[in-house]
Amino acid sequence: MTEPLSSTLSIPVTGPIPRHIAIIMDGNGRWAQKRYLPRVAGHRRGAEVVRRILMTCRDRGVEHLTLFAFSSENWRRPPAEVTLLMRLFRSMLEGEVARMHEVNIRFRVIGDLSRFDGAMIRLIEQAEALTAGNTGLTLSVAANYGGRWDILQAVRRLAQTRPDCLATLSEADLVPHLALADAPEPDLFIRTGGEQRVSNFLLWQLAYTEFYFTDVLWPEFDADELDRAIQSYQQRERRFGRTSEQLRGADGVQREVAGR
Ligand code: IPE
Ligand code: IPE
Ligand code: MG
């Protein structure tokens, strides 16, 4: 078995461009309300931004993009808004995925699918199967996703396959069962919309991720804003528990920041 991708088990290789960006796309509702539009107008605009940011990430050389589209707590919203969000997701699966396939993007959904109807699950499976062999950027859409659910489902799956190992449970046992197990952990986490919280996103996987918060509302997030986040990332010194001195090169001058 190959070594699991875990920042706590081994120090990841980093470069100037984050290999994996995870985004909480927040602020759709406020964007619409500022314009005296219904919240749903913000979600529609937000879906267009997804298309553009996906292509920008690909152009910048990002390998994995994980987008929080619907949290396990978003069911608490008014039913009409939930229905509209589901409809937008469905139209993305029906229309957008074929376009992604044309440009070699691998599409995946992470989250608890059991809450979706059969037609939606089939669309998701078809989309994943169609794009499974693609070698460009991997887009993971988190739908009915919760970080706590993710950890629990990993434990449950492990308990089913290897019940004997629970007493001595190690990270290396669990990591292969988590969502995104085949991706490096996110290097950069972006949350738009001004809130500075994780809202039950990738709780396990964000252990050593660099955080970037912006007040820009998701419908206004563009390539320049993404580049600003990447520039901020390039200034960070990713120590993974070590000291700054340890990161210095042999001449004592060169420092290992995220950008090098
Ligand atoms: C994020 O925008 C989209 C989803 C949660 C689906 P919001 O709808 O949370 O927008 P605000 O936070 O109310 O502005
Ligand atoms: C987080 O945004 C979930 C998504 C962007 C899908 P929310 O707007 O639902 O988060 P809270 O409730 O303000 O923390
Ligand atoms: Mg919000």
PDB file of C-alpha atoms and ligand atoms in Angstrom:
ATOM      1  CA  MET A   1       0.000   0.000   0.000  1.00  0.00           C
ATOM      2  CA  THR A   2       1.264   3.480  -0.848  1.00  0.00           C
ATOM      3  CA  GLU A   3       1.773   6.046   1.921  1.00  0.00           C
ATOM      4  CA  PRO A   4      -1.495   7.912   2.576  1.00  0.00           C
ATOM      5  CA  LEU A   5      -1.524  11.609   1.703  1.00  0.00           C
ATOM      6  CA  SER A   6      -1.364  13.061   5.197  1.00  0.00           C
ATOM      7  CA  SER A   7       0.377  16.236   6.390  1.00  0.00           C
ATOM      8  CA  THR A   8       0.713  14.803   9.881  1.00  0.00           C
ATOM      9  CA  LEU A   9       2.325  11.546   8.758  1.00  0.00           C
ATOM     10  CA  SER A  10       4.784  13.100   6.309  1.00  0.00           C
ATOM     11  CA  ILE A  11       5.674  16.634   5.227  1.00  0.00           C
ATOM     12  CA  PRO A  12       4.032  17.395   1.889  1.00  0.00           C
ATOM     13  CA  VAL A  13       5.916  18.760  -1.086  1.00  0.00           C
ATOM     14  CA  THR A  14       4.825  22.358  -1.721  1.00  0.00           C
ATOM     15  CA  GLY A  15       5.338  24.783  -4.589  1.00  0.00           C
ATOM     16  CA  PRO A  16       4.368  28.329  -5.607  1.00  0.00           C
ATOM     17  CA  ILE A  17       0.993  27.228  -6.905  1.00  0.00           C
ATOM     18  CA  PRO A  18      -1.277  25.420  -4.468  1.00  0.00           C
ATOM     19  CA  ARG A  19      -1.853  21.901  -5.726  1.00  0.00           C
ATOM     20  CA  HIS A  20      -5.237  21.824  -4.052  1.00  0.00           C
ATOM     21  CA  ILE A  21      -7.551  24.764  -3.353  1.00  0.00           C
ATOM     22  CA  ALA A  22     -10.719  24.360  -1.267  1.00  0.00           C
ATOM     23  CA  ILE A  23     -13.310  27.131  -1.346  1.00  0.00           C
ATOM     24  CA  ILE A  24     -16.352  28.010   0.734  1.00  0.00           C
ATOM     25  CA  MET A  25     -18.329  29.990  -1.814  1.00  0.00           C
ATOM     26  CA  ASP A  26     -20.238  32.290   0.522  1.00  0.00           C
ATOM     27  CA  GLY A  27     -22.184  35.514   0.050  1.00  0.00           C
ATOM     28  CA  ASN A  28     -24.621  34.704  -2.755  1.00  0.00           C
ATOM     29  CA  GLY A  29     -27.648  35.731  -0.721  1.00  0.00           C
ATOM     30  CA  ARG A  30     -26.148  39.013   0.443  1.00  0.00           C
ATOM     31  CA  TRP A  31     -25.012  39.843  -3.082  1.00  0.00           C
ATOM     32  CA  ALA A  32     -28.604  39.477  -4.295  1.00  0.00           C
ATOM     33  CA  GLN A  33     -30.148  41.296  -1.331  1.00  0.00           C
ATOM     34  CA  LYS A  34     -27.848  44.287  -1.889  1.00  0.00           C
ATOM     35  CA  ARG A  35     -29.406  44.542  -5.349  1.00  0.00           C
ATOM     36  CA  TYR A  36     -32.979  44.036  -4.136  1.00  0.00           C
ATOM     37  CA  LEU A  37     -33.005  40.701  -5.945  1.00  0.00           C
ATOM     38  CA  PRO A  38     -34.241  37.381  -4.545  1.00  0.00           C
ATOM     39  CA  ARG A  39     -31.511  35.234  -2.954  1.00  0.00           C
ATOM     40  CA  VAL A  40     -31.857  32.747  -5.777  1.00  0.00           C
ATOM     41  CA  ALA A  41     -30.494  35.356  -8.212  1.00  0.00           C
ATOM     42  CA  GLY A  42     -27.297  35.292  -6.173  1.00  0.00           C
ATOM     43  CA  HIS A  43     -27.086  31.510  -6.438  1.00  0.00           C
ATOM     44  CA  ARG A  44     -27.528  31.688 -10.213  1.00  0.00           C
ATOM     45  CA  ARG A  45     -24.748  34.255 -10.499  1.00  0.00           C
ATOM     46  CA  GLY A  46     -22.645  32.144  -8.137  1.00  0.00           C
ATOM     47  CA  ALA A  47     -22.972  29.149 -10.441  1.00  0.00           C
ATOM     48  CA  GLU A  48     -21.571  31.220 -13.318  1.00  0.00           C
ATOM     49  CA  VAL A  49     -18.611  32.210 -11.178  1.00  0.00           C
ATOM     50  CA  VAL A  50     -17.888  28.512 -10.549  1.00  0.00           C
ATOM     51  CA  ARG A  51     -17.406  28.015 -14.288  1.00  0.00           C
ATOM     52  CA  ARG A  52     -14.941  30.888 -14.568  1.00  0.00           C
ATOM     53  CA  ILE A  53     -12.951  30.087 -11.414  1.00  0.00           C
ATOM     54  CA  LEU A  54     -12.667  26.459 -12.491  1.00  0.00           C
ATOM     55  CA  MET A  55     -11.014  27.532 -15.735  1.00  0.00           C
ATOM     56  CA  THR A  56      -8.776  30.044 -13.959  1.00  0.00           C
ATOM     57  CA  CYS A  57      -7.586  27.372 -11.534  1.00  0.00           C
ATOM     58  CA  ARG A  58      -6.833  25.076 -14.440  1.00  0.00           C
ATOM     59  CA  ASP A  59      -4.908  27.848 -16.223  1.00  0.00           C
ATOM     60  CA  ARG A  60      -2.860  28.550 -13.088  1.00  0.00           C
ATOM     61  CA  GLY A  61      -1.869  24.878 -12.799  1.00  0.00           C
ATOM     62  CA  VAL A  62      -3.971  23.947  -9.769  1.00  0.00           C
ATOM     63  CA  GLU A  63      -4.518  20.166  -9.718  1.00  0.00           C
ATOM     64  CA  HIS A  64      -7.496  19.871  -7.353  1.00  0.00           C
ATOM     65  CA  LEU A  65     -10.333  22.289  -6.698  1.00  0.00           C
ATOM     66  CA  THR A  66     -12.867  21.430  -3.997  1.00  0.00           C
ATOM     67  CA  LEU A  67     -15.967  23.601  -3.771  1.00  0.00           C
ATOM     68  CA  PHE A  68     -18.478  23.678  -0.930  1.00  0.00           C
ATOM     69  CA  ALA A  69     -21.820  23.805  -2.746  1.00  0.00           C
ATOM     70  CA  PHE A  70     -24.267  22.594  -0.093  1.00  0.00           C
ATOM     71  CA  SER A  71     -23.552  21.727   3.504  1.00  0.00           C
ATOM     72  CA  SER A  72     -25.291  19.093   5.607  1.00  0.00           C
ATOM     73  CA  GLU A  73     -26.715  22.029   7.580  1.00  0.00           C
ATOM     74  CA  ASN A  74     -28.053  23.894   4.520  1.00  0.00           C
ATOM     75  CA  TRP A  75     -31.207  21.716   4.625  1.00  0.00           C
ATOM     76  CA  ARG A  76     -32.245  24.066   7.424  1.00  0.00           C
ATOM     77  CA  ARG A  77     -32.897  26.800   4.826  1.00  0.00           C
ATOM     78  CA  PRO A  78     -36.381  27.623   3.512  1.00  0.00           C
ATOM     79  CA  PRO A  79     -37.636  24.749   1.316  1.00  0.00           C
ATOM     80  CA  ALA A  80     -37.931  26.992  -1.771  1.00  0.00           C
ATOM     81  CA  GLU A  81     -34.257  27.942  -1.552  1.00  0.00           C
ATOM     82  CA  VAL A  82     -33.197  24.315  -1.033  1.00  0.00           C
ATOM     83  CA  THR A  83     -35.239  23.296  -4.092  1.00  0.00           C
ATOM     84  CA  LEU A  84     -33.613  25.986  -6.219  1.00  0.00           C
ATOM     85  CA  LEU A  85     -30.119  24.992  -5.061  1.00  0.00           C
ATOM     86  CA  MET A  86     -30.862  21.363  -5.958  1.00  0.00           C
ATOM     87  CA  ARG A  87     -32.145  22.447  -9.360  1.00  0.00           C
ATOM     88  CA  LEU A  88     -28.959  24.416 -10.013  1.00  0.00           C
ATOM     89  CA  PHE A  89     -26.886  21.404  -9.010  1.00  0.00           C
ATOM     90  CA  ARG A  90     -28.909  19.181 -11.320  1.00  0.00           C
ATOM     91  CA  SER A  91     -28.493  21.530 -14.286  1.00  0.00           C
ATOM     92  CA  MET A  92     -24.751  21.619 -13.612  1.00  0.00           C
ATOM     93  CA  LEU A  93     -24.714  17.815 -13.764  1.00  0.00           C
ATOM     94  CA  GLU A  94     -26.808  17.766 -16.926  1.00  0.00           C
ATOM     95  CA  GLY A  95     -25.102  20.521 -18.909  1.00  0.00           C
ATOM     96  CA  GLU A  96     -21.834  21.597 -17.389  1.00  0.00           C
ATOM     97  CA  VAL A  97     -20.183  18.226 -16.894  1.00  0.00           C
ATOM     98  CA  ALA A  98     -20.090  17.478 -20.638  1.00  0.00           C
ATOM     99  CA  ARG A  99     -18.224  20.766 -21.150  1.00  0.00           C
ATOM    100  CA  MET A 100     -15.820  19.888 -18.361  1.00  0.00           C
ATOM    101  CA  HIS A 101     -15.196  16.540 -20.012  1.00  0.00           C
ATOM    102  CA  GLU A 102     -14.243  18.306 -23.263  1.00  0.00           C
ATOM    103  CA  VAL A 103     -11.467  20.134 -21.429  1.00  0.00           C
ATOM    104  CA  ASN A 104     -10.166  17.050 -19.610  1.00  0.00           C
ATOM    105  CA  ILE A 105     -11.549  17.907 -16.158  1.00  0.00           C
ATOM    106  CA  ARG A 106     -12.329  15.083 -13.734  1.00  0.00           C
ATOM    107  CA  PHE A 107     -15.560  15.663 -11.877  1.00  0.00           C
ATOM    108  CA  ARG A 108     -16.476  14.201  -8.496  1.00  0.00           C
ATOM    109  CA  VAL A 109     -19.041  14.726  -5.799  1.00  0.00           C
ATOM    110  CA  ILE A 110     -18.238  14.309  -2.118  1.00  0.00           C
ATOM    111  CA  GLY A 111     -20.924  14.151   0.539  1.00  0.00           C
ATOM    112  CA  ASP A 112     -23.714  11.979   1.839  1.00  0.00           C
ATOM    113  CA  LEU A 113     -25.575  11.026  -1.344  1.00  0.00           C
ATOM    114  CA  SER A 114     -28.226   9.034   0.539  1.00  0.00           C
ATOM    115  CA  ARG A 115     -30.327  12.177   0.910  1.00  0.00           C
ATOM    116  CA  PHE A 116     -30.571  12.660  -2.900  1.00  0.00           C
ATOM    117  CA  ASP A 117     -33.211  11.013  -5.100  1.00  0.00           C
ATOM    118  CA  GLY A 118     -32.387   8.153  -7.457  1.00  0.00           C
ATOM    119  CA  ALA A 119     -32.312  10.326 -10.579  1.00  0.00           C
ATOM    120  CA  MET A 120     -29.808  12.693  -8.991  1.00  0.00           C
ATOM    121  CA  ILE A 121     -27.596   9.831  -7.819  1.00  0.00           C
ATOM    122  CA  ARG A 122     -27.594   8.369 -11.341  1.00  0.00           C
ATOM    123  CA  LEU A 123     -26.598  11.747 -12.799  1.00  0.00           C
ATOM    124  CA  ILE A 124     -23.745  11.995 -10.315  1.00  0.00           C
ATOM    125  CA  GLU A 125     -22.561   8.467 -11.093  1.00  0.00           C
ATOM    126  CA  GLN A 126     -22.747   9.114 -14.832  1.00  0.00           C
ATOM    127  CA  ALA A 127     -20.819  12.376 -14.489  1.00  0.00           C
ATOM    128  CA  GLU A 128     -18.118  10.698 -12.426  1.00  0.00           C
ATOM    129  CA  ALA A 129     -17.870   7.751 -14.809  1.00  0.00           C
ATOM    130  CA  LEU A 130     -17.713   9.986 -17.901  1.00  0.00           C
ATOM    131  CA  THR A 131     -14.833  12.046 -16.527  1.00  0.00           C
ATOM    132  CA  ALA A 132     -13.037   9.374 -14.466  1.00  0.00           C
ATOM    133  CA  GLY A 133     -10.172   8.968 -16.931  1.00  0.00           C
ATOM    134  CA  ASN A 134      -9.500  12.682 -17.330  1.00  0.00           C
ATOM    135  CA  THR A 135      -6.065  13.859 -16.325  1.00  0.00           C
ATOM    136  CA  GLY A 136      -6.572  17.631 -16.005  1.00  0.00           C
ATOM    137  CA  LEU A 137      -7.812  19.354 -12.888  1.00  0.00           C
ATOM    138  CA  THR A 138     -10.032  17.344 -10.531  1.00  0.00           C
ATOM    139  CA  LEU A 139     -13.126  19.260  -9.436  1.00  0.00           C
ATOM    140  CA  SER A 140     -14.758  17.895  -6.279  1.00  0.00           C
ATOM    141  CA  VAL A 141     -18.129  19.376  -5.469  1.00  0.00           C
ATOM    142  CA  ALA A 142     -19.150  18.998  -1.834  1.00  0.00           C
ATOM    143  CA  ALA A 143     -22.906  18.428  -1.732  1.00  0.00           C
ATOM    144  CA  ASN A 144     -24.727  17.461   1.446  1.00  0.00           C
ATOM    145  CA  TYR A 145     -21.231  17.372   2.848  1.00  0.00           C
ATOM    146  CA  GLY A 146     -20.197  17.837   6.463  1.00  0.00           C
ATOM    147  CA  GLY A 147     -16.724  17.405   7.905  1.00  0.00           C
ATOM    148  CA  ARG A 148     -18.064  15.447  10.863  1.00  0.00           C
ATOM    149  CA  TRP A 149     -20.076  13.179   8.571  1.00  0.00           C
ATOM    150  CA  ASP A 150     -16.892  12.564   6.573  1.00  0.00           C
ATOM    151  CA  ILE A 151     -14.909  11.381   9.591  1.00  0.00           C
ATOM    152  CA  LEU A 152     -17.787   9.212  10.828  1.00  0.00           C
ATOM    153  CA  GLN A 153     -18.402   7.592   7.447  1.00  0.00           C
ATOM    154  CA  ALA A 154     -14.688   6.784   7.193  1.00  0.00           C
ATOM    155  CA  VAL A 155     -14.777   5.086  10.599  1.00  0.00           C
ATOM    156  CA  ARG A 156     -17.928   3.188   9.634  1.00  0.00           C
ATOM    157  CA  ARG A 157     -16.405   1.957   6.377  1.00  0.00           C
ATOM    158  CA  LEU A 158     -13.279   0.869   8.139  1.00  0.00           C
ATOM    159  CA  ALA A 159     -15.362  -0.934  10.765  1.00  0.00           C
ATOM    160  CA  GLN A 160     -17.152  -2.818   7.997  1.00  0.00           C
ATOM    161  CA  THR A 161     -14.020  -3.884   6.130  1.00  0.00           C
ATOM    162  CA  ARG A 162     -11.593  -4.389   9.011  1.00  0.00           C
ATOM    163  CA  PRO A 163     -13.467  -4.486  12.339  1.00  0.00           C
ATOM    164  CA  ASP A 164     -10.368  -5.947  13.998  1.00  0.00           C
ATOM    165  CA  CYS A 165      -8.322  -2.773  13.526  1.00  0.00           C
ATOM    166  CA  LEU A 166     -10.597  -0.374  15.446  1.00  0.00           C
ATOM    167  CA  ALA A 167      -8.941  -1.042  18.788  1.00  0.00           C
ATOM    168  CA  THR A 168      -5.581   0.025  17.364  1.00  0.00           C
ATOM    169  CA  LEU A 169      -6.989   2.568  14.894  1.00  0.00           C
ATOM    170  CA  SER A 170      -4.261   4.710  13.302  1.00  0.00           C
ATOM    171  CA  GLU A 171      -4.318   7.657  10.904  1.00  0.00           C
ATOM    172  CA  ALA A 172      -2.938   5.491   8.133  1.00  0.00           C
ATOM    173  CA  ASP A 173      -5.893   3.114   8.555  1.00  0.00           C
ATOM    174  CA  LEU A 174      -8.488   5.870   8.429  1.00  0.00           C
ATOM    175  CA  VAL A 175      -7.208   8.309   5.791  1.00  0.00           C
ATOM    176  CA  PRO A 176      -7.910   6.055   2.768  1.00  0.00           C
ATOM    177  CA  HIS A 177     -11.614   6.038   3.716  1.00  0.00           C
ATOM    178  CA  LEU A 178     -12.054   9.797   3.977  1.00  0.00           C
ATOM    179  CA  ALA A 179     -13.477  11.852   1.120  1.00  0.00           C
ATOM    180  CA  LEU A 180     -10.649  13.219  -1.065  1.00  0.00           C
ATOM    181  CA  ALA A 181      -8.350  10.381   0.045  1.00  0.00           C
ATOM    182  CA  ASP A 182      -6.693  10.324  -3.365  1.00  0.00           C
ATOM    183  CA  ALA A 183      -5.882  14.053  -3.353  1.00  0.00           C
ATOM    184  CA  PRO A 184      -3.196  15.903  -1.442  1.00  0.00           C
ATOM    185  CA  GLU A 185      -4.696  17.808   1.479  1.00  0.00           C
ATOM    186  CA  PRO A 186      -5.770  21.357   0.533  1.00  0.00           C
ATOM    187  CA  ASP A 187      -2.842  23.791   0.462  1.00  0.00           C
ATOM    188  CA  LEU A 188      -5.092  26.831   0.370  1.00  0.00           C
ATOM    189  CA  PHE A 189      -8.556  27.358   1.856  1.00  0.00           C
ATOM    190  CA  ILE A 190     -10.517  30.366   0.653  1.00  0.00           C
ATOM    191  CA  ARG A 191     -13.743  31.641   2.164  1.00  0.00           C
ATOM    192  CA  THR A 192     -15.511  34.512   0.461  1.00  0.00           C
ATOM    193  CA  GLY A 193     -18.309  36.594   1.975  1.00  0.00           C
ATOM    194  CA  GLY A 194     -16.539  37.912   5.073  1.00  0.00           C
ATOM    195  CA  GLU A 195     -17.282  35.153   7.590  1.00  0.00           C
ATOM    196  CA  GLN A 196     -14.247  33.668   9.270  1.00  0.00           C
ATOM    197  CA  ARG A 197     -15.343  30.132  10.085  1.00  0.00           C
ATOM    198  CA  VAL A 198     -15.094  26.632   8.678  1.00  0.00           C
ATOM    199  CA  SER A 199     -18.827  25.772   8.851  1.00  0.00           C
ATOM    200  CA  ASN A 200     -18.213  22.019   9.055  1.00  0.00           C
ATOM    201  CA  PHE A 201     -16.219  21.877   5.786  1.00  0.00           C
ATOM    202  CA  LEU A 202     -13.149  19.623   5.507  1.00  0.00           C
ATOM    203  CA  LEU A 203     -12.415  19.351   9.227  1.00  0.00           C
ATOM    204  CA  TRP A 204      -9.843  16.579   8.954  1.00  0.00           C
ATOM    205  CA  GLN A 205      -8.230  17.633   5.689  1.00  0.00           C
ATOM    206  CA  LEU A 206      -7.631  21.285   6.694  1.00  0.00           C
ATOM    207  CA  ALA A 207      -5.187  20.329   9.475  1.00  0.00           C
ATOM    208  CA  TYR A 208      -2.247  22.209   7.854  1.00  0.00           C
ATOM    209  CA  THR A 209      -4.018  24.237   5.186  1.00  0.00           C
ATOM    210  CA  GLU A 210      -3.301  27.959   4.779  1.00  0.00           C
ATOM    211  CA  PHE A 211      -6.466  30.029   5.342  1.00  0.00           C
ATOM    212  CA  TYR A 212      -7.494  33.055   3.292  1.00  0.00           C
ATOM    213  CA  PHE A 213     -10.620  35.047   4.087  1.00  0.00           C
ATOM    214  CA  THR A 214     -11.994  37.808   1.895  1.00  0.00           C
ATOM    215  CA  ASP A 215     -14.999  40.109   2.220  1.00  0.00           C
ATOM    216  CA  VAL A 216     -15.637  39.780  -1.516  1.00  0.00           C
ATOM    217  CA  LEU A 217     -18.994  38.078  -2.061  1.00  0.00           C
ATOM    218  CA  TRP A 218     -18.833  34.892  -4.141  1.00  0.00           C
ATOM    219  CA  PRO A 219     -20.736  36.318  -7.141  1.00  0.00           C
ATOM    220  CA  GLU A 220     -18.009  38.999  -7.388  1.00  0.00           C
ATOM    221  CA  PHE A 221     -15.054  36.658  -6.967  1.00  0.00           C
ATOM    222  CA  ASP A 222     -12.953  36.643 -10.142  1.00  0.00           C
ATOM    223  CA  ALA A 223      -9.529  35.712 -11.522  1.00  0.00           C
ATOM    224  CA  ASP A 224      -7.884  38.766  -9.915  1.00  0.00           C
ATOM    225  CA  GLU A 225      -9.310  37.828  -6.521  1.00  0.00           C
ATOM    226  CA  LEU A 226      -8.083  34.264  -6.946  1.00  0.00           C
ATOM    227  CA  ASP A 227      -4.624  35.548  -7.870  1.00  0.00           C
ATOM    228  CA  ARG A 228      -4.674  37.728  -4.731  1.00  0.00           C
ATOM    229  CA  ALA A 229      -5.380  34.646  -2.632  1.00  0.00           C
ATOM    230  CA  ILE A 230      -2.568  32.728  -4.347  1.00  0.00           C
ATOM    231  CA  GLN A 231      -0.188  35.666  -3.815  1.00  0.00           C
ATOM    232  CA  SER A 232      -1.063  35.659  -0.124  1.00  0.00           C
ATOM    233  CA  TYR A 233      -0.405  31.915  -0.041  1.00  0.00           C
ATOM    234  CA  GLN A 234       3.011  32.458  -1.620  1.00  0.00           C
ATOM    235  CA  GLN A 235       4.005  34.671   1.332  1.00  0.00           C
ATOM    236  CA  ARG A 236       3.256  31.985   3.901  1.00  0.00           C
ATOM    237  CA  GLU A 237       5.945  29.933   5.559  1.00  0.00           C
ATOM    238  CA  ARG A 238       4.570  26.421   5.827  1.00  0.00           C
ATOM    239  CA  ARG A 239       6.401  24.932   8.720  1.00  0.00           C
ATOM    240  CA  PHE A 240       4.360  21.783   9.438  1.00  0.00           C
ATOM    241  CA  GLY A 241       5.552  21.856  13.020  1.00  0.00           C
ATOM    242  CA  ARG A 242       9.194  22.703  12.323  1.00  0.00           C
ATOM    243  CA  THR A 243      11.010  25.971  13.138  1.00  0.00           C
ATOM    244  CA  SER A 244      11.856  28.714  10.638  1.00  0.00           C
ATOM    245  CA  GLU A 245      15.538  27.954  11.137  1.00  0.00           C
ATOM    246  CA  GLN A 246      15.031  24.368  10.090  1.00  0.00           C
ATOM    247  CA  LEU A 247      13.540  25.570   6.824  1.00  0.00           C
ATOM    248  CA  ARG A 248      16.595  27.671   5.935  1.00  0.00           C
ATOM    249  CA  GLY A 249      18.887  26.392   3.255  1.00  0.00           C
ATOM    250  CA  ALA A 250      22.489  25.383   3.832  1.00  0.00           C
ATOM    251  CA  ASP A 251      23.661  29.014   3.383  1.00  0.00           C
ATOM    252  CA  GLY A 252      21.280  30.110   6.122  1.00  0.00           C
ATOM    253  CA  VAL A 253      19.655  32.692   3.850  1.00  0.00           C
ATOM    254  CA  GLN A 254      17.257  30.880   1.620  1.00  0.00           C
ATOM    255  CA  ARG A 255      13.930  30.239   3.290  1.00  0.00           C
ATOM    256  CA  GLU A 256      11.386  27.710   2.304  1.00  0.00           C
ATOM    257  CA  VAL A 257       8.130  29.562   1.926  1.00  0.00           C
ATOM    258  CA  ALA A 258       5.115  28.132   0.191  1.00  0.00           C
ATOM    259  CA  GLY A 259       6.357  29.763  -2.999  1.00  0.00           C
ATOM    260  CA  ARG A 260       9.618  27.833  -3.190  1.00  0.00           C
TER     261      ARG A 260
HETATM  262  C1  IPE B   1     -23.440  30.505  -0.237  1.00  0.00           C
HETATM  263  O1  IPE B   1     -24.112  31.701  -0.205  1.00  0.00           O
HETATM  264  C2  IPE B   1     -24.183  29.456  -1.021  1.00  0.00           C
HETATM  265  C3  IPE B   1     -24.718  28.357  -0.217  1.00  0.00           C
HETATM  266  C4  IPE B   1     -24.608  28.233   1.071  1.00  0.00           C
HETATM  267  C5  IPE B   1     -25.431  27.339  -0.933  1.00  0.00           C
HETATM  268  P1  IPE B   1     -25.191  32.021   0.904  1.00  0.00           P
HETATM  269  O2  IPE B   1     -26.527  31.637   0.396  1.00  0.00           O
HETATM  270  O3  IPE B   1     -24.806  31.433   2.198  1.00  0.00           O
HETATM  271  O4  IPE B   1     -25.099  33.592   0.964  1.00  0.00           O
HETATM  272  P2  IPE B   1     -25.211  34.508   2.253  1.00  0.00           P
HETATM  273  O5  IPE B   1     -24.186  34.032   3.238  1.00  0.00           O
HETATM  274  O6  IPE B   1     -26.601  34.368   2.766  1.00  0.00           O
HETATM  275  O7  IPE B   1     -24.916  35.881   1.730  1.00  0.00           O
HETATM  276  C1  IPE B   2     -21.275  27.319   4.076  1.00  0.00           C
HETATM  277  O1  IPE B   2     -21.969  28.522   3.929  1.00  0.00           O
HETATM  278  C2  IPE B   2     -21.776  26.303   3.129  1.00  0.00           C
HETATM  279  C3  IPE B   2     -21.617  26.601   1.693  1.00  0.00           C
HETATM  280  C4  IPE B   2     -21.009  27.633   1.158  1.00  0.00           C
HETATM  281  C5  IPE B   2     -22.184  25.619   0.841  1.00  0.00           C
HETATM  282  P1  IPE B   2     -23.145  28.929   4.903  1.00  0.00           P
HETATM  283  O2  IPE B   2     -23.553  30.307   4.484  1.00  0.00           O
HETATM  284  O3  IPE B   2     -24.211  27.911   4.907  1.00  0.00           O
HETATM  285  O4  IPE B   2     -22.430  28.956   6.319  1.00  0.00           O
HETATM  286  P2  IPE B   2     -22.893  29.537   7.707  1.00  0.00           P
HETATM  287  O5  IPE B   2     -24.218  28.945   8.041  1.00  0.00           O
HETATM  288  O6  IPE B   2     -23.009  31.035   7.554  1.00  0.00           O
HETATM  289  O7  IPE B   2     -21.804  29.172   8.660  1.00  0.00           O
HETATM  290 MG    MG B   3     -23.745  32.107   3.800  1.00  0.00          MG
END
